Amino acid sequence: KEKVEITKEQQALMKVIADAYNRHQIPQDVAKKLLQDQYSAEENFLLLTEMATSQVQVLVEFTKNIPGFLSLNHEDQIALLKGSAVEAMFLRSAQVFSKKMPNGHNEVLEDRIRRSGISEEFMTPMFNFYKSIGVLHMVQEEQALLTAITILTPDRPYVKDQQAVERLQEPMLDLLRKLCVLQHPQKPQYFACLLGRLTELRTLNYYHAEMLTSWRMNDHKFTPLLCEIWDVE
Ligand SMILES: Cc1cc(Cl)ccc1OCc1nc2ccc(F)cc2n1[C@H](C(=O)NC1CCCCC1)C1CCCCC1
């Protein structure tokens, strides 16, 4: 039986990433807001663009705290953020969706999202992903590392120095692997399962532009920041 040990520097890395992630949490208020009232497709779309815009700003702050990120080539820093923002958004949405709420609230939230204006065809892949994240019951550290690993994906479009990104991603993957063994000793496949979620996340990336343009309303308006991040307009 392999004796897994987290080294001193891995403990330090975990603290930096977890603190950065906790400091830059999107307030849970989007779920609360959705539970408060039923909104029109237009209001829901506006809510999404507001939440998504603030999520991107939060993501940039989190990313700047990843050790070594600011030493990467500047164009590569942008390419990594642009390439991972949508996945980080869905990952964050899944974490918000999976938070246990008082009786019946999770069902109401799902219903509000189902009727928000997103086209029917995207509901299944989106909720399948949310449920597959929910059943993992990830701890905060795992969520933070998984987000950092998503951002540090070397094979994003236009990344020039992929090796430099791999050198930053590898220690995160090694730390996450150890954390999974320590946190979920009864689930030896847990780490592999987490990485499998990142593959599912990429498929949602593929749908995102169409999810937005097919939102059940006319005249979809996006903020300039979202035009940069979402392949729209
Ligand atoms: C992330 C995303 C991308 C595309 Cl293209 C389409 C859709 C989408 O989010 C769906 C989605 N899944 C959710 C699960 C739980 C939840 F509380 C809100 C959720 N949302 C949307 C949202 O506010 N997401 C933000 C969450 C915080 C981080 C930034 C994003 C609300 C917008 C209002 C109409 C009901 C859906």
mmCIF file of C-alpha atoms and ligand atoms in Angstrom:
data_model
loop_
_atom_site.group_PDB
_atom_site.id
_atom_site.type_symbol
_atom_site.label_atom_id
_atom_site.label_comp_id
_atom_site.label_asym_id
_atom_site.label_seq_id
_atom_site.Cartn_x
_atom_site.Cartn_y
_atom_site.Cartn_z
ATOM 1 C CA LYS A 1 0.000 0.000 0.000
ATOM 2 C CA GLU A 2 1.537 3.277 -1.205
ATOM 3 C CA LYS A 3 2.206 5.703 1.683
ATOM 4 C CA VAL A 4 1.085 9.082 0.302
ATOM 5 C CA GLU A 5 2.621 12.151 1.909
ATOM 6 C CA ILE A 6 2.080 15.862 1.152
ATOM 7 C CA THR A 7 5.448 17.634 1.264
ATOM 8 C CA LYS A 8 6.036 20.987 2.987
ATOM 9 C CA GLU A 9 6.141 22.851 -0.350
ATOM 10 C CA GLN A 10 2.957 21.089 -1.494
ATOM 11 C CA GLN A 11 1.266 22.236 1.728
ATOM 12 C CA ALA A 12 2.418 25.784 0.965
ATOM 13 C CA LEU A 13 1.129 25.526 -2.636
ATOM 14 C CA MET A 14 -2.222 24.170 -1.377
ATOM 15 C CA LYS A 15 -2.557 27.084 1.040
ATOM 16 C CA VAL A 16 -1.828 29.682 -1.675
ATOM 17 C CA ILE A 17 -4.331 28.163 -4.118
ATOM 18 C CA ALA A 18 -7.060 27.534 -1.531
ATOM 19 C CA ASP A 19 -6.742 31.044 -0.050
ATOM 20 C CA ALA A 20 -6.844 32.620 -3.512
ATOM 21 C CA TYR A 21 -9.894 30.536 -4.405
ATOM 22 C CA ASN A 22 -11.739 31.375 -1.180
ATOM 23 C CA ARG A 23 -10.861 35.093 -1.507
ATOM 24 C CA HIS A 24 -12.262 35.209 -5.011
ATOM 25 C CA GLN A 25 -15.583 33.382 -4.585
ATOM 26 C CA ILE A 26 -18.532 34.546 -6.619
ATOM 27 C CA PRO A 27 -21.092 35.259 -3.854
ATOM 28 C CA GLN A 28 -23.665 32.453 -3.764
ATOM 29 C CA ASP A 29 -26.237 35.188 -4.387
ATOM 30 C CA VAL A 30 -27.025 34.050 -7.926
ATOM 31 C CA ALA A 31 -28.725 30.938 -6.503
ATOM 32 C CA LYS A 32 -30.519 33.030 -3.878
ATOM 33 C CA LYS A 33 -31.664 35.499 -6.552
ATOM 34 C CA LEU A 34 -32.980 32.702 -8.755
ATOM 35 C CA LEU A 35 -34.835 31.179 -5.783
ATOM 36 C CA GLN A 36 -36.430 34.534 -4.916
ATOM 37 C CA ASP A 37 -38.341 35.026 -8.126
ATOM 38 C CA GLN A 38 -39.236 33.720 -11.576
ATOM 39 C CA TYR A 39 -37.673 36.063 -14.172
ATOM 40 C CA SER A 40 -38.317 36.600 -17.884
ATOM 41 C CA ALA A 41 -35.856 35.187 -20.436
ATOM 42 C CA GLU A 42 -34.508 38.732 -20.922
ATOM 43 C CA GLU A 43 -33.967 39.275 -17.184
ATOM 44 C CA ASN A 44 -32.325 35.845 -16.874
ATOM 45 C CA PHE A 45 -30.013 36.574 -19.790
ATOM 46 C CA LEU A 46 -29.043 39.883 -18.185
ATOM 47 C CA LEU A 47 -28.417 38.073 -14.878
ATOM 48 C CA LEU A 48 -26.175 35.569 -16.656
ATOM 49 C CA THR A 49 -24.159 38.286 -18.409
ATOM 50 C CA GLU A 50 -23.725 40.175 -15.114
ATOM 51 C CA MET A 51 -22.682 37.022 -13.221
ATOM 52 C CA ALA A 52 -20.424 35.878 -16.042
ATOM 53 C CA THR A 53 -18.740 39.299 -16.297
ATOM 54 C CA SER A 54 -17.966 39.372 -12.580
ATOM 55 C CA GLN A 55 -16.877 35.718 -12.712
ATOM 56 C CA VAL A 56 -14.278 36.529 -15.379
ATOM 57 C CA GLN A 57 -12.902 39.366 -13.257
ATOM 58 C CA VAL A 58 -12.764 37.032 -10.246
ATOM 59 C CA LEU A 59 -11.052 34.358 -12.352
ATOM 60 C CA VAL A 60 -8.315 36.793 -13.441
ATOM 61 C CA GLU A 61 -7.583 37.683 -9.803
ATOM 62 C CA PHE A 62 -7.485 33.980 -8.839
ATOM 63 C CA THR A 63 -5.189 33.174 -11.788
ATOM 64 C CA LYS A 64 -2.720 35.942 -10.846
ATOM 65 C CA ASN A 65 -2.224 34.100 -7.532
ATOM 66 C CA ILE A 66 -1.218 30.844 -9.195
ATOM 67 C CA PRO A 67 2.549 30.570 -8.516
ATOM 68 C CA GLY A 68 4.509 31.141 -11.713
ATOM 69 C CA PHE A 69 1.540 32.284 -13.826
ATOM 70 C CA LEU A 70 2.695 35.906 -14.009
ATOM 71 C CA SER A 71 6.155 34.740 -15.164
ATOM 72 C CA LEU A 72 4.629 33.119 -18.273
ATOM 73 C CA ASN A 73 4.820 34.887 -21.639
ATOM 74 C CA HIS A 74 2.125 37.619 -21.556
ATOM 75 C CA GLU A 75 0.313 36.490 -24.712
ATOM 76 C CA ASP A 76 0.222 32.976 -23.260
ATOM 77 C CA GLN A 77 -1.327 34.322 -20.050
ATOM 78 C CA ILE A 78 -4.174 35.830 -22.135
ATOM 79 C CA ALA A 79 -4.512 32.669 -24.238
ATOM 80 C CA LEU A 80 -4.859 30.536 -21.074
ATOM 81 C CA LEU A 81 -7.514 32.849 -19.588
ATOM 82 C CA LYS A 82 -9.480 33.126 -22.829
ATOM 83 C CA GLY A 83 -9.249 29.377 -23.347
ATOM 84 C CA SER A 84 -10.452 28.411 -19.871
ATOM 85 C CA ALA A 85 -12.955 31.124 -18.875
ATOM 86 C CA VAL A 86 -16.074 29.331 -20.152
ATOM 87 C CA GLU A 87 -15.022 26.017 -18.574
ATOM 88 C CA ALA A 88 -14.320 27.810 -15.287
ATOM 89 C CA MET A 89 -17.785 29.355 -15.518
ATOM 90 C CA PHE A 90 -19.483 25.981 -15.963
ATOM 91 C CA LEU A 91 -17.321 24.485 -13.203
ATOM 92 C CA ARG A 92 -18.348 27.318 -10.885
ATOM 93 C CA SER A 93 -22.000 26.933 -11.912
ATOM 94 C CA ALA A 94 -21.800 23.204 -11.144
ATOM 95 C CA GLN A 95 -20.352 23.935 -7.699
ATOM 96 C CA VAL A 96 -23.076 26.501 -6.961
ATOM 97 C CA PHE A 97 -25.725 24.071 -8.243
ATOM 98 C CA SER A 98 -24.388 21.182 -6.135
ATOM 99 C CA LYS A 99 -24.366 23.102 -2.831
ATOM 100 C CA LYS A 100 -26.854 21.421 -0.488
ATOM 101 C CA MET A 101 -29.683 23.897 0.248
ATOM 102 C CA PRO A 102 -32.716 23.628 2.569
ATOM 103 C CA ASN A 103 -35.404 21.122 1.545
ATOM 104 C CA GLY A 104 -36.781 21.585 -1.949
ATOM 105 C CA HIS A 105 -34.582 24.583 -2.819
ATOM 106 C CA ASN A 106 -32.278 22.528 -5.092
ATOM 107 C CA GLU A 107 -35.318 21.357 -7.067
ATOM 108 C CA VAL A 108 -36.646 24.929 -7.380
ATOM 109 C CA LEU A 109 -33.228 26.118 -8.574
ATOM 110 C CA GLU A 110 -33.109 23.375 -11.218
ATOM 111 C CA ASP A 111 -36.621 24.305 -12.361
ATOM 112 C CA ARG A 112 -35.744 28.021 -12.587
ATOM 113 C CA ILE A 113 -32.689 27.179 -14.699
ATOM 114 C CA ARG A 114 -34.714 24.828 -16.924
ATOM 115 C CA ARG A 115 -37.178 27.647 -17.601
ATOM 116 C CA SER A 116 -34.611 30.455 -17.791
ATOM 117 C CA GLY A 117 -34.468 30.737 -21.570
ATOM 118 C CA ILE A 118 -31.648 28.299 -22.317
ATOM 119 C CA SER A 119 -32.673 26.099 -25.281
ATOM 120 C CA GLU A 120 -33.996 22.651 -24.379
ATOM 121 C CA GLU A 121 -31.259 20.786 -26.291
ATOM 122 C CA PHE A 122 -28.517 22.092 -23.924
ATOM 123 C CA MET A 123 -30.285 21.166 -20.685
ATOM 124 C CA THR A 124 -29.276 17.491 -20.710
ATOM 125 C CA PRO A 125 -25.519 17.939 -21.234
ATOM 126 C CA MET A 126 -25.444 20.853 -18.768
ATOM 127 C CA PHE A 127 -27.357 19.102 -15.973
ATOM 128 C CA ASN A 128 -25.536 15.802 -16.612
ATOM 129 C CA PHE A 129 -22.323 17.695 -15.937
ATOM 130 C CA TYR A 130 -23.723 19.408 -12.829
ATOM 131 C CA LYS A 131 -24.925 16.071 -11.418
ATOM 132 C CA SER A 132 -21.620 14.357 -12.210
ATOM 133 C CA ILE A 133 -19.810 17.105 -10.279
ATOM 134 C CA GLY A 134 -22.368 16.986 -7.452
ATOM 135 C CA VAL A 135 -21.959 13.269 -6.748
ATOM 136 C CA LEU A 136 -18.205 13.787 -6.195
ATOM 137 C CA HIS A 137 -18.777 15.970 -3.075
ATOM 138 C CA MET A 138 -15.505 17.823 -3.740
ATOM 139 C CA VAL A 139 -13.894 19.700 -0.853
ATOM 140 C CA GLN A 140 -12.881 23.369 -1.361
ATOM 141 C CA GLU A 141 -9.200 22.478 -1.916
ATOM 142 C CA GLU A 142 -10.129 20.026 -4.679
ATOM 143 C CA GLN A 143 -12.391 22.623 -6.330
ATOM 144 C CA ALA A 144 -9.616 25.234 -6.182
ATOM 145 C CA LEU A 145 -6.996 22.858 -7.628
ATOM 146 C CA LEU A 146 -9.357 21.640 -10.345
ATOM 147 C CA THR A 147 -9.999 25.264 -11.395
ATOM 148 C CA ALA A 148 -6.241 26.004 -11.438
ATOM 149 C CA ILE A 149 -5.604 22.812 -13.449
ATOM 150 C CA THR A 150 -8.314 23.858 -15.944
ATOM 151 C CA ILE A 151 -6.692 27.273 -16.401
ATOM 152 C CA LEU A 152 -3.224 25.726 -16.806
ATOM 153 C CA THR A 153 -4.236 23.503 -19.736
ATOM 154 C CA PRO A 154 -1.189 23.595 -22.065
ATOM 155 C CA ASP A 155 -3.007 22.792 -25.321
ATOM 156 C CA ARG A 156 -5.283 25.841 -25.451
ATOM 157 C CA PRO A 157 -5.399 27.635 -28.835
ATOM 158 C CA TYR A 158 -2.514 30.097 -29.499
ATOM 159 C CA VAL A 159 -0.393 29.027 -26.488
ATOM 160 C CA LYS A 160 3.235 29.307 -27.686
ATOM 161 C CA ASP A 161 5.282 27.892 -24.784
ATOM 162 C CA GLN A 162 3.237 24.801 -23.849
ATOM 163 C CA GLN A 163 6.131 23.293 -21.870
ATOM 164 C CA ALA A 164 6.170 26.302 -19.530
ATOM 165 C CA VAL A 165 2.441 25.755 -18.842
ATOM 166 C CA GLU A 166 2.967 22.000 -18.316
ATOM 167 C CA ARG A 167 5.659 22.819 -15.728
ATOM 168 C CA LEU A 168 3.059 24.804 -13.763
ATOM 169 C CA GLN A 169 0.220 22.311 -14.224
ATOM 170 C CA GLU A 170 2.169 19.209 -13.213
ATOM 171 C CA PRO A 171 2.691 20.142 -9.530
ATOM 172 C CA MET A 172 -1.047 20.936 -9.296
ATOM 173 C CA LEU A 173 -1.963 17.536 -10.763
ATOM 174 C CA ASP A 174 0.474 15.764 -8.411
ATOM 175 C CA LEU A 175 -0.924 17.621 -5.393
ATOM 176 C CA LEU A 176 -4.547 16.919 -6.439
ATOM 177 C CA ARG A 177 -3.737 13.227 -6.895
ATOM 178 C CA LYS A 178 -2.305 13.018 -3.358
ATOM 179 C CA LEU A 179 -5.218 15.012 -1.917
ATOM 180 C CA CYS A 180 -7.723 12.619 -3.519
ATOM 181 C CA VAL A 181 -5.947 9.567 -2.061
ATOM 182 C CA LEU A 182 -5.956 11.191 1.392
ATOM 183 C CA GLN A 183 -9.514 12.618 1.247
ATOM 184 C CA HIS A 184 -11.219 9.641 -0.449
ATOM 185 C CA PRO A 185 -9.218 6.533 0.581
ATOM 186 C CA GLN A 186 -12.219 4.303 -0.161
ATOM 187 C CA LYS A 187 -12.399 5.594 -3.780
ATOM 188 C CA PRO A 188 -9.112 4.712 -5.534
ATOM 189 C CA GLN A 189 -10.538 5.938 -8.870
ATOM 190 C CA TYR A 190 -11.529 9.349 -7.486
ATOM 191 C CA PHE A 191 -8.607 11.312 -9.008
ATOM 192 C CA ALA A 192 -9.164 9.749 -12.450
ATOM 193 C CA CYS A 193 -12.855 10.575 -12.097
ATOM 194 C CA LEU A 194 -12.074 14.257 -11.392
ATOM 195 C CA LEU A 195 -9.915 14.479 -14.515
ATOM 196 C CA GLY A 196 -12.720 12.835 -16.484
ATOM 197 C CA ARG A 197 -14.945 15.759 -15.480
ATOM 198 C CA LEU A 198 -12.477 18.124 -17.217
ATOM 199 C CA THR A 199 -13.068 16.215 -20.457
ATOM 200 C CA GLU A 200 -16.853 16.594 -19.992
ATOM 201 C CA LEU A 201 -16.257 20.305 -19.325
ATOM 202 C CA ARG A 202 -14.615 20.719 -22.736
ATOM 203 C CA THR A 203 -17.756 19.425 -24.457
ATOM 204 C CA LEU A 204 -19.811 22.158 -22.713
ATOM 205 C CA ASN A 205 -17.246 24.652 -24.012
ATOM 206 C CA TYR A 206 -18.179 23.474 -27.477
ATOM 207 C CA TYR A 207 -21.890 24.334 -26.958
ATOM 208 C CA HIS A 208 -21.529 27.650 -25.157
ATOM 209 C CA ALA A 209 -21.779 30.128 -28.064
ATOM 210 C CA GLU A 210 -24.923 28.417 -29.392
ATOM 211 C CA MET A 211 -26.393 28.296 -25.852
ATOM 212 C CA LEU A 212 -26.144 32.066 -25.762
ATOM 213 C CA THR A 213 -27.341 32.921 -29.281
ATOM 214 C CA SER A 214 -30.263 30.492 -28.970
ATOM 215 C CA TRP A 215 -31.447 32.000 -25.666
ATOM 216 C CA ARG A 216 -35.227 32.354 -26.118
ATOM 217 C CA MET A 217 -35.296 36.106 -26.806
ATOM 218 C CA ASN A 218 -34.365 38.644 -29.508
ATOM 219 C CA ASP A 219 -31.416 41.025 -29.593
ATOM 220 C CA HIS A 220 -28.807 39.336 -27.322
ATOM 221 C CA LYS A 221 -26.579 42.062 -25.825
ATOM 222 C CA PHE A 222 -23.114 41.183 -24.472
ATOM 223 C CA THR A 223 -20.576 43.235 -22.510
ATOM 224 C CA PRO A 224 -17.261 43.852 -24.379
ATOM 225 C CA LEU A 225 -15.470 41.557 -21.903
ATOM 226 C CA LEU A 226 -17.915 38.731 -22.658
ATOM 227 C CA CYS A 227 -17.501 39.260 -26.418
ATOM 228 C CA GLU A 228 -13.813 38.564 -25.790
ATOM 229 C CA ILE A 229 -14.507 35.430 -23.750
ATOM 230 C CA TRP A 230 -17.631 34.015 -25.428
ATOM 231 C CA ASP A 231 -17.332 33.424 -29.187
ATOM 232 C CA VAL A 232 -20.250 35.744 -29.858
ATOM 233 C CA GLU A 233 -20.926 38.962 -31.875
HETATM 234 C C1 LIG B 1 -22.116 29.478 -17.208
HETATM 235 C C2 LIG B 1 -23.103 29.491 -18.324
HETATM 236 C C3 LIG B 1 -22.663 29.643 -19.620
HETATM 237 C C4 LIG B 1 -23.579 29.615 -20.662
HETATM 238 CL CL1 LIG B 1 -22.992 29.793 -22.258
HETATM 239 C C5 LIG B 1 -24.929 29.432 -20.405
HETATM 240 C C6 LIG B 1 -25.376 29.277 -19.090
HETATM 241 C C7 LIG B 1 -24.468 29.306 -18.065
HETATM 242 O O1 LIG B 1 -24.857 29.176 -16.758
HETATM 243 C C8 LIG B 1 -26.001 28.368 -16.516
HETATM 244 C C9 LIG B 1 -26.144 28.299 -15.032
HETATM 245 N N1 LIG B 1 -26.012 27.182 -14.334
HETATM 246 C C10 LIG B 1 -26.233 27.499 -13.031
HETATM 247 C C11 LIG B 1 -26.222 26.714 -11.890
HETATM 248 C C12 LIG B 1 -26.484 27.292 -10.648
HETATM 249 C C13 LIG B 1 -26.743 28.675 -10.575
HETATM 250 F F1 LIG B 1 -26.981 29.225 -9.377
HETATM 251 C C14 LIG B 1 -26.736 29.492 -11.722
HETATM 252 C C15 LIG B 1 -26.479 28.895 -12.938
HETATM 253 N N2 LIG B 1 -26.417 29.349 -14.227
HETATM 254 C C16 LIG B 1 -26.600 30.739 -14.693
HETATM 255 C C17 LIG B 1 -25.584 31.595 -13.960
HETATM 256 O O2 LIG B 1 -25.925 32.576 -13.318
HETATM 257 N N3 LIG B 1 -24.314 31.129 -14.032
HETATM 258 C C18 LIG B 1 -23.243 31.855 -13.334
HETATM 259 C C19 LIG B 1 -22.955 31.112 -12.022
HETATM 260 C C20 LIG B 1 -21.741 31.706 -11.314
HETATM 261 C C21 LIG B 1 -20.535 31.755 -12.232
HETATM 262 C C22 LIG B 1 -20.843 32.512 -13.531
HETATM 263 C C23 LIG B 1 -22.016 31.920 -14.250
HETATM 264 C C24 LIG B 1 -28.054 31.216 -14.512
HETATM 265 C C25 LIG B 1 -28.246 32.604 -15.144
HETATM 266 C C26 LIG B 1 -29.703 33.055 -15.032
HETATM 267 C C27 LIG B 1 -30.644 32.039 -15.663
HETATM 268 C C28 LIG B 1 -30.468 30.664 -15.033
HETATM 269 C C29 LIG B 1 -29.005 30.192 -15.128
#
